[in-house]
Coordinates of C-alpha atoms and ligand atoms in Angstrom, one line a residue:
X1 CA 115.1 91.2 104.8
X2 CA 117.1 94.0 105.5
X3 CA 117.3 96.7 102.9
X4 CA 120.4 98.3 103.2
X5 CA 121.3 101.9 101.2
X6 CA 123.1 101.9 98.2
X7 CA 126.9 101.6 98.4
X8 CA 127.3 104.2 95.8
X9 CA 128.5 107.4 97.5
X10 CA 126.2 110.6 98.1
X11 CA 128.4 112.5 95.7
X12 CA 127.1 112.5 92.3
X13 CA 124.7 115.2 91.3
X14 CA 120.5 114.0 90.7
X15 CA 121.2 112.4 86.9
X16 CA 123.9 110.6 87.5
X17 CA 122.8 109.1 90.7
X18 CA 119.8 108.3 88.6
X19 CA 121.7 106.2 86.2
X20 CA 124.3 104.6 88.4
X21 CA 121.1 104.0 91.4
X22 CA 120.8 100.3 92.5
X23 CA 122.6 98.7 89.8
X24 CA 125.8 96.7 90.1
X25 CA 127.0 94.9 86.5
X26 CA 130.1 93.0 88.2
X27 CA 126.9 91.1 89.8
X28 CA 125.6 90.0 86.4
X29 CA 128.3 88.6 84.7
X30 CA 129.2 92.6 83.6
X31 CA 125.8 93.1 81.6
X32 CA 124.4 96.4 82.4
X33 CA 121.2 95.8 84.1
X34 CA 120.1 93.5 86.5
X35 CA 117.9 90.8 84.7
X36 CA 114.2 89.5 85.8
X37 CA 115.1 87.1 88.6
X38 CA 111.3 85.2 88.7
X39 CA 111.5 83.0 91.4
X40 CA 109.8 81.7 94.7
X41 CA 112.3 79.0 95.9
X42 CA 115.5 80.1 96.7
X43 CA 117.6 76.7 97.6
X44 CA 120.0 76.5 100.4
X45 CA 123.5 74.4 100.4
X46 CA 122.9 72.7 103.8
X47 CA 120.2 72.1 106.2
X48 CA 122.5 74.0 108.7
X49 CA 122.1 77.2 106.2
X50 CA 118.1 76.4 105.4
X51 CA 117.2 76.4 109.5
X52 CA 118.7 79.4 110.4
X53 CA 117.9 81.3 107.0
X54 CA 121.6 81.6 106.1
X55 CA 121.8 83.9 103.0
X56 CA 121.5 86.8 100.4
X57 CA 118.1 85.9 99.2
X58 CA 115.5 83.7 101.3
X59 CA 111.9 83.6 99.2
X60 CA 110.8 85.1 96.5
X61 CA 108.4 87.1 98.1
X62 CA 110.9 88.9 100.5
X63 CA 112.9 89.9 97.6
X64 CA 115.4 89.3 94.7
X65 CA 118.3 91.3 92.6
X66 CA 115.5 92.5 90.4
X67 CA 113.2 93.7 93.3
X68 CA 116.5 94.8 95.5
X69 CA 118.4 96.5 92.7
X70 CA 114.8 99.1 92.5
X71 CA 114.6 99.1 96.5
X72 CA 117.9 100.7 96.8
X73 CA 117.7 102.7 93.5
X74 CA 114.7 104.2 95.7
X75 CA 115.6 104.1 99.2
X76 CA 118.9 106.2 97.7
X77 CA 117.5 109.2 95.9
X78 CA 114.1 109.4 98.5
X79 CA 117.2 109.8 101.3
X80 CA 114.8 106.7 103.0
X81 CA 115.8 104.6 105.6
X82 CA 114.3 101.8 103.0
X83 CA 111.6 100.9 100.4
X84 CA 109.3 98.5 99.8
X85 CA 107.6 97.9 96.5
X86 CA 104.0 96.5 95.9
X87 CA 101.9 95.7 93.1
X88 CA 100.2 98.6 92.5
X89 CA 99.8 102.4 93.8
X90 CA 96.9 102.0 96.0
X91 CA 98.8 98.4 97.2
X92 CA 101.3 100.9 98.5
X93 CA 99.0 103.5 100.2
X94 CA 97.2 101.1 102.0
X95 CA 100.3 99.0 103.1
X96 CA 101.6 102.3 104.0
X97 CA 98.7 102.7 105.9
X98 CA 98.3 99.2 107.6
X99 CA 102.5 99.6 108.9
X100 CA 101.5 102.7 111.0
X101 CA 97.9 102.1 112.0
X102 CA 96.2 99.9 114.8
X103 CA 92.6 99.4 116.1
X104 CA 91.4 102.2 117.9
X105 CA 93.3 104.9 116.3
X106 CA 92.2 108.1 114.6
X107 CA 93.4 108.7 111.2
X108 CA 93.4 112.3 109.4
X109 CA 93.0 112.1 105.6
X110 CA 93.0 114.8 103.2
X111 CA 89.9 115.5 101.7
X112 CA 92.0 116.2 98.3
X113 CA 93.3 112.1 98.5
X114 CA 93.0 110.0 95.2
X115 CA 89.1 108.5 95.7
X116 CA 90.1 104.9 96.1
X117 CA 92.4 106.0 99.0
X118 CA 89.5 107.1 100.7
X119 CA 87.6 103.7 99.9
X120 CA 90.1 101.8 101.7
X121 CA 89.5 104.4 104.4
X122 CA 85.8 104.3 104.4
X123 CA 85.6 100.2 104.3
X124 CA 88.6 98.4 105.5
X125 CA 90.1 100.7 107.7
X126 CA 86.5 101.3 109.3
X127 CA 86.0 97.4 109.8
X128 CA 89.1 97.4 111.6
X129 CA 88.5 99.8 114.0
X130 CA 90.2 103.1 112.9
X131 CA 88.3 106.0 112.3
X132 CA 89.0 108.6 109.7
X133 CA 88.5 112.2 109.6
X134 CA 88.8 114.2 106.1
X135 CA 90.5 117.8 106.3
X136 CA 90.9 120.5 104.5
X137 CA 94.3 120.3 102.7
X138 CA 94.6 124.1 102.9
X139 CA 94.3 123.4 106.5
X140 CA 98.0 124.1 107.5
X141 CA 99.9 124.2 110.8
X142 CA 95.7 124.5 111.7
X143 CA 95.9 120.7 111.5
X144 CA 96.8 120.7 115.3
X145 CA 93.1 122.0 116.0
X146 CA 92.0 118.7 114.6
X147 CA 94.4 116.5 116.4
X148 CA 92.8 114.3 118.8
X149 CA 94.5 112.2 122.1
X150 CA 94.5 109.0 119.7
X151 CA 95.3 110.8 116.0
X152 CA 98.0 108.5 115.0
X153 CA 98.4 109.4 111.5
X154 CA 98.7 112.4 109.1
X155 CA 98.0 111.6 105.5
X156 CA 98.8 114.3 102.7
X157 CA 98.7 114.5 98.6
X158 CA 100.1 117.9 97.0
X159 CA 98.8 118.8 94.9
X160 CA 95.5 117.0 95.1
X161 CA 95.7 114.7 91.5
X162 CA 92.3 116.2 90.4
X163 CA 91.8 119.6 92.0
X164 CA 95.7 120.6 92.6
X165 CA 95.2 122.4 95.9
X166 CA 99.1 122.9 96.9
X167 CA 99.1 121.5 100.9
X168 CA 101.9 123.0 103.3
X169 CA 103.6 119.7 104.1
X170 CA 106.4 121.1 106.4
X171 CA 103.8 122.7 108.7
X172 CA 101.3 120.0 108.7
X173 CA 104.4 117.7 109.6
X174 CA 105.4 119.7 112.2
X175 CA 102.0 120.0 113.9
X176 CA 101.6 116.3 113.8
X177 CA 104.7 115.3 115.2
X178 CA 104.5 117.5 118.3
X179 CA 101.7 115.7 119.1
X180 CA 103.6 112.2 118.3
X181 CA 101.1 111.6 114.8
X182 CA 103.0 109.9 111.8
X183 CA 103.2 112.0 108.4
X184 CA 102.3 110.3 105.3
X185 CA 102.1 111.6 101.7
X186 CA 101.3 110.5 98.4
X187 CA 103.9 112.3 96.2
X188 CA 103.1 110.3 93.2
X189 CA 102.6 113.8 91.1
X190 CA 106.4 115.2 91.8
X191 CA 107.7 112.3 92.2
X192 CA 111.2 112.5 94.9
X193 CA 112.6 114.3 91.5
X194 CA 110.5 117.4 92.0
X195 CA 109.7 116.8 96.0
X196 CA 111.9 115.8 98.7
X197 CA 109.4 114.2 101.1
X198 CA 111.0 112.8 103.9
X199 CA 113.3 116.0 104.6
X200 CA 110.1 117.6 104.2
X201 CA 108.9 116.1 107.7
X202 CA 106.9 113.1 106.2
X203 CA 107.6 109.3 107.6
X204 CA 106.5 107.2 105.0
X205 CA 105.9 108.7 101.2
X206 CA 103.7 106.9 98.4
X207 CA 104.6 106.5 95.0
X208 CA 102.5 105.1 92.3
X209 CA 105.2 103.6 89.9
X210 CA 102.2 103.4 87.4
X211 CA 102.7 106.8 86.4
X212 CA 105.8 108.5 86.0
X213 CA 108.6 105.7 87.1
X214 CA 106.7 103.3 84.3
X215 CA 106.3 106.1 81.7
X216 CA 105.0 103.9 79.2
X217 CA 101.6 102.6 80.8
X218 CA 102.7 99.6 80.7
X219 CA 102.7 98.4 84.2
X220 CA 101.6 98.6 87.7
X221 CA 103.6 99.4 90.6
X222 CA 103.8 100.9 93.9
X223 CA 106.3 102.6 96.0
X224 CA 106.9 103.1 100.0
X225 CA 109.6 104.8 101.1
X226 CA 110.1 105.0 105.0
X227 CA 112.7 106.9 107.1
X228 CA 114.1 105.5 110.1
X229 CA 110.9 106.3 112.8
X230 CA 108.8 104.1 110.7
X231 CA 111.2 101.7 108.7
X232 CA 110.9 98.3 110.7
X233 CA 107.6 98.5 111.3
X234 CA 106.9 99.1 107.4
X235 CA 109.0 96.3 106.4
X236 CA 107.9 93.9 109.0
X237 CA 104.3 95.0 107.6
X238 CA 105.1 94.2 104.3
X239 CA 106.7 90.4 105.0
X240 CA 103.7 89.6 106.8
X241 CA 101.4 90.3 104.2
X242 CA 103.7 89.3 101.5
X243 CA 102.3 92.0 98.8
X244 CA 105.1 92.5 96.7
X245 CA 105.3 93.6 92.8
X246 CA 105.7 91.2 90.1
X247 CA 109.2 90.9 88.6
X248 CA 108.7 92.2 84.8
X249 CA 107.1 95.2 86.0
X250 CA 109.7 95.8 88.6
X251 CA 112.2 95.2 85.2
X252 CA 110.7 97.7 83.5
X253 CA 110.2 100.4 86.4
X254 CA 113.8 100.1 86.5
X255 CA 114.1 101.3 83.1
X256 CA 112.3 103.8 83.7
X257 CA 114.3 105.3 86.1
X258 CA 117.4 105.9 84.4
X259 CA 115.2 108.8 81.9
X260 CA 112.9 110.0 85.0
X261 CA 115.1 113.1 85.1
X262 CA 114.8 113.7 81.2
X263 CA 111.1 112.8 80.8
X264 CA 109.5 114.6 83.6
X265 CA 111.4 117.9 82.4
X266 CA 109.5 117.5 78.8
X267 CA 106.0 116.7 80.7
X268 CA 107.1 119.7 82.1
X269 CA 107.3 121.9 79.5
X270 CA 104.8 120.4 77.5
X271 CA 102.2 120.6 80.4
X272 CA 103.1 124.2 80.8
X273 CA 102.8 125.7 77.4
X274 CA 99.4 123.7 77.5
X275 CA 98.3 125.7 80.3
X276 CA 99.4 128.5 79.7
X277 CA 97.5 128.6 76.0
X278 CA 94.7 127.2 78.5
X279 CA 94.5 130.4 80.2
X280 CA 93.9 132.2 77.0
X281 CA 91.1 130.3 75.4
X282 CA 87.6 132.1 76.0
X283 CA 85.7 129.0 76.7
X284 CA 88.1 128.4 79.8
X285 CA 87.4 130.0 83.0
X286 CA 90.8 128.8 84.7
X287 CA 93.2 126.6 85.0
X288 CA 94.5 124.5 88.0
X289 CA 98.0 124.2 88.3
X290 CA 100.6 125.4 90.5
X291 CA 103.8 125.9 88.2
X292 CA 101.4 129.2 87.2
X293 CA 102.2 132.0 88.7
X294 CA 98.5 133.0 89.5
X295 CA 97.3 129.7 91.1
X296 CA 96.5 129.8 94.6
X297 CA 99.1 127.0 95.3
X298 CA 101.7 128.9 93.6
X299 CA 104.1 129.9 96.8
X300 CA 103.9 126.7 98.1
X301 CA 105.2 125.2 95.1
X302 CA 107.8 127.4 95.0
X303 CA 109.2 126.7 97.9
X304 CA 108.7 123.4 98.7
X305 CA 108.9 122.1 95.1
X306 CA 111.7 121.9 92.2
X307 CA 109.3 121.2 89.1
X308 CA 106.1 120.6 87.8
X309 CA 104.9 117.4 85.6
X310 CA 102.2 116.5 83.2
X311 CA 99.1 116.6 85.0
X312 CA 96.5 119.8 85.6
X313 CA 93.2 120.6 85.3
X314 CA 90.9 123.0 84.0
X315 CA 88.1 124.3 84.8
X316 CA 85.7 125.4 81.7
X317 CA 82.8 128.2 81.0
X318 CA 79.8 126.9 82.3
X319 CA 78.7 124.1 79.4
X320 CA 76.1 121.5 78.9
X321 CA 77.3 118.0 79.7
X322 CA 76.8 117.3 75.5
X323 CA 78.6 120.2 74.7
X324 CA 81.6 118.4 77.0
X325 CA 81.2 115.4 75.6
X326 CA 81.0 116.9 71.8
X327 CA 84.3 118.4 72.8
X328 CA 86.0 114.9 74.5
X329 CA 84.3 112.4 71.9
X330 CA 86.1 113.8 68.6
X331 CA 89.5 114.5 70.5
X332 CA 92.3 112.7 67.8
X333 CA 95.2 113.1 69.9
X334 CA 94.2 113.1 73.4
X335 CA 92.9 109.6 75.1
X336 CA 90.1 109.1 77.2
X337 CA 90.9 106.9 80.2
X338 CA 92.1 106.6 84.2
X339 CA 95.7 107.0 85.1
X340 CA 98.6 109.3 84.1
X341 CA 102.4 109.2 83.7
X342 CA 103.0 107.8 80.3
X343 CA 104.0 109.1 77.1
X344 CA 100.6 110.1 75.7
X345 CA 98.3 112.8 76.6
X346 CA 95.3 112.3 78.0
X347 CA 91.9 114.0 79.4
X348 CA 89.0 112.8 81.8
X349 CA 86.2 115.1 82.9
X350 CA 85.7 115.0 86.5
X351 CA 83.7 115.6 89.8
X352 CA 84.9 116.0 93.2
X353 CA 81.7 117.1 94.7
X354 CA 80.0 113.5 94.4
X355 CA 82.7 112.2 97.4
X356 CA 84.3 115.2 99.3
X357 CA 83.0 115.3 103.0
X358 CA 85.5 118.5 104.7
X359 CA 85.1 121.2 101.4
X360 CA 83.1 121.8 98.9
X361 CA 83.6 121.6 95.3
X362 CA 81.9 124.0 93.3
X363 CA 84.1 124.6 90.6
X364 CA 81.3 127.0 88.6
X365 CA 81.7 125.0 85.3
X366 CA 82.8 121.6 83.6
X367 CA 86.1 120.5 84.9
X368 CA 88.5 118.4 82.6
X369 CA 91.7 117.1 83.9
X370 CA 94.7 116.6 81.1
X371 CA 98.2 114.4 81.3
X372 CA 100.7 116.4 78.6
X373 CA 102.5 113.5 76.8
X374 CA 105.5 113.8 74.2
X375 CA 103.3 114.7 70.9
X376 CA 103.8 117.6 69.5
X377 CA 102.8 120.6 71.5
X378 CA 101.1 121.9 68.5
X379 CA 99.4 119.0 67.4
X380 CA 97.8 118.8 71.1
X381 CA 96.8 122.2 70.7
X382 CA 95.1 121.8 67.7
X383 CA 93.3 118.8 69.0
X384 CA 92.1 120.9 71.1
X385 CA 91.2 123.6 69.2
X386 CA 89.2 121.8 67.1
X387 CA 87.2 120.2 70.7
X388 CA 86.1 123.5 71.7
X389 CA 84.9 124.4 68.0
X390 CA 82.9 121.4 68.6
X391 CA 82.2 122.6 72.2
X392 CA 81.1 125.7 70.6
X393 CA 78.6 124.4 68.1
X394 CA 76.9 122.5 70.4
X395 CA 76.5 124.8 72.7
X396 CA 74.5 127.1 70.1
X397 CA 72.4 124.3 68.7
Ligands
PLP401 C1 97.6 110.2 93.1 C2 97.5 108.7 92.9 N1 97.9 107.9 93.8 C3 97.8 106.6 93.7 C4 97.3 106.0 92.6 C5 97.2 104.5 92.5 O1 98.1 103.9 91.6 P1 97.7 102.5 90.9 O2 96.9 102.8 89.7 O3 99.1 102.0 90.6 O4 97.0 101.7 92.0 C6 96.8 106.8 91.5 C7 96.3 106.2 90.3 O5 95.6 106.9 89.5 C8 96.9 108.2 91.7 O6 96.5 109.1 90.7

């Protein structure tokens, strides 16, 4: 099914376009928002109309005015040739993958990728015949070098959602199309709010709906957003495997979007007071994140980026793994758990250097990775404060 741009013109600054984006009230009887349409059989008026798939809506898996309404939402602020929208994050990376990949082919993969994206390398992308090779995402225009007759794909995350190394998209974009490679990028941390991908030079851009578009952790949902080199064959991709996102979630996603501008300006802030007051505290050595002006990543982010969100990392003193866990166990404010995006804060220890292949992780010291939710910035940093007392006493015992 075709999935045409929004009809609302190009006009309106970001905010409003977020609030106006994909929806169309005249179509539901004047109410606001587009309701959950849950559906697989869409019934036709004649046999005539049913044999030659005469109309709006065909099946429910190819789409519906709750799943469209969020395509074209998307599709208009990513400046896309069209979306598609799966039922998860990693759904969409590997679909993503899958549309622009074939036996035989020679795939280059960040060695900064979100770990499960490099599972689906390492296993199914291996059983079907394409080979993967991890870079270095500092790598560059240098990406060229690795390049081989049958590279068909380029596949980028910045910053890197554990150890924030800030990749230059444009030039590894421009390397890989001279020599005819598709770009792709997970830009799940900026979101299109904070990083324009596809005028960046990438084809098909990831985003994990989980996170920021949900905002409440309440739901799983992916993103792919195409331009027009890769468009078709992403859509014809996605009918043939069918893998689309379940309405309610798709419902609420949309919700999300009209305070996507509003939220991710206050994970913002939040995030960066955090860090900063990070920075200060003896028993941290440093903190990853390039909205500082002393990270490494910090010119890149400046120029190819127009904010930061919630998630960092930081790296601590060296400590004993008790003395961590001291620290994490009696945390009151701050969850322990996988995923990111939502209204709470949370921190998960982690290490890279168990699965990167292309660089080496040795990060001289525990590191911790935190979301910055909506609590009270002081209440988080007490939280903490108390942790590293903990962290402390442990240590000398
Ligand atoms: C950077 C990044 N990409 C993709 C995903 C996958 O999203 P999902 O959890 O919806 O599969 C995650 C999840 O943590 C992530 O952190």
């Amino acid at each position: 099914m075709a999935n045409p741009p929004s009809s609302r013109p190009g006009r309106f600054g970001e905010r409003t376009r977020l609030v106006q984006a994909g929806r169309d009230p005249s179509a539901q009887h004047g109410f606001v928002n587009t309701p959950i349409y849950r559906g697989s059989t869409v019934l036709y008026p004649t046999a005539d109309d049913l044999l030659h798939r005469r109309g709006r809506y065909v099946y429910g898996t190819a789409g519906t005015p709750t799943t469209e309404a969020l395509e074209r939402a998307w599709t208009e602020l990513t400046g896309a040739a069209g979306t598609v929208l799966t039922p998860s994050g990693l759904a969409a990376v590997s679909l993503a993958l899958l549309s622009c990949l074939k036996s035989g082919d020679h795939l280059l993969m960040t060695d900064s990728a979100y770990r499960p994206t490099r599972v689906f390398c390492d296993t199914v992308l291996r059983r079907f015949g394409v080979e993967t090779t991890y870079y270095d995402p500092l790598v560059g225009a240098e990406v060229a070098a690795l390049m081989r007759p049958n590279t068909a794909a380029v596949f980028t995350e910045s910053p890197g959602s554990q150890s924030f190394e800030m990749q230059d998209v444009p030039a590894i974009a421009a390397a890989a199309h001279a020599r005819g490679a598709v770009v792709l990028m997970d830009n799940t941390w900026a979101t299109p709010l904070f990083f324009s991908p596809h005028e960046r030079g990438v084809d098909l851009a990831v985003e994990a709906g989980t996170k920021y578009l949900s905002g409440g952790s309440d739901l799983l949902l992916g993103l792919v957003s195409a331009n027009e080199r890769c468009w078709r064959r992403l859509r014809a991709t996605f009918d043939a495997m069918a893998v689309c996102a379940g309405p309610e979630d798709v419902f609420l996603a949309l919700r999300g979007l009209r305070s996507l501008s509003l939220r991710l300006k206050e994970h913002e802030r939040q995030a960066l007071e955090l860090a900063r007051w990070l920075t200060q505290r003896p028993e941290v050595d440093r903190v990853l994140h390039p909205g500082l002006a002393g990270d490494p990543g910090h010119a890149v982010w400046r120029r190819d980026f127009k904010g930061s969100t919630g998630l960092f990392s930081a790296i601590l003193k060296p400590a004993s793994s008790e003395a961590v866990a001291a620290m994490l166990d009696g945390l009151e404010l701050f969850g322990m758990g996988f995923s990111w995006g939502g209204f709470e804060s949370l921190v998960i220890p982690f290490d890279c250097a168990t699965y990167r292949s292309a660089t080496t992780w040795k990060p001289g010291g525990p590191a911790l990775r935190f979301h910055i939710g909506f609590e009270d910035v002081d209440d988080l940093k007490a939280d903490l404060d108390a942790g590293f007392a903990r962290l402390r006493e442990k240590a000398g015992a």
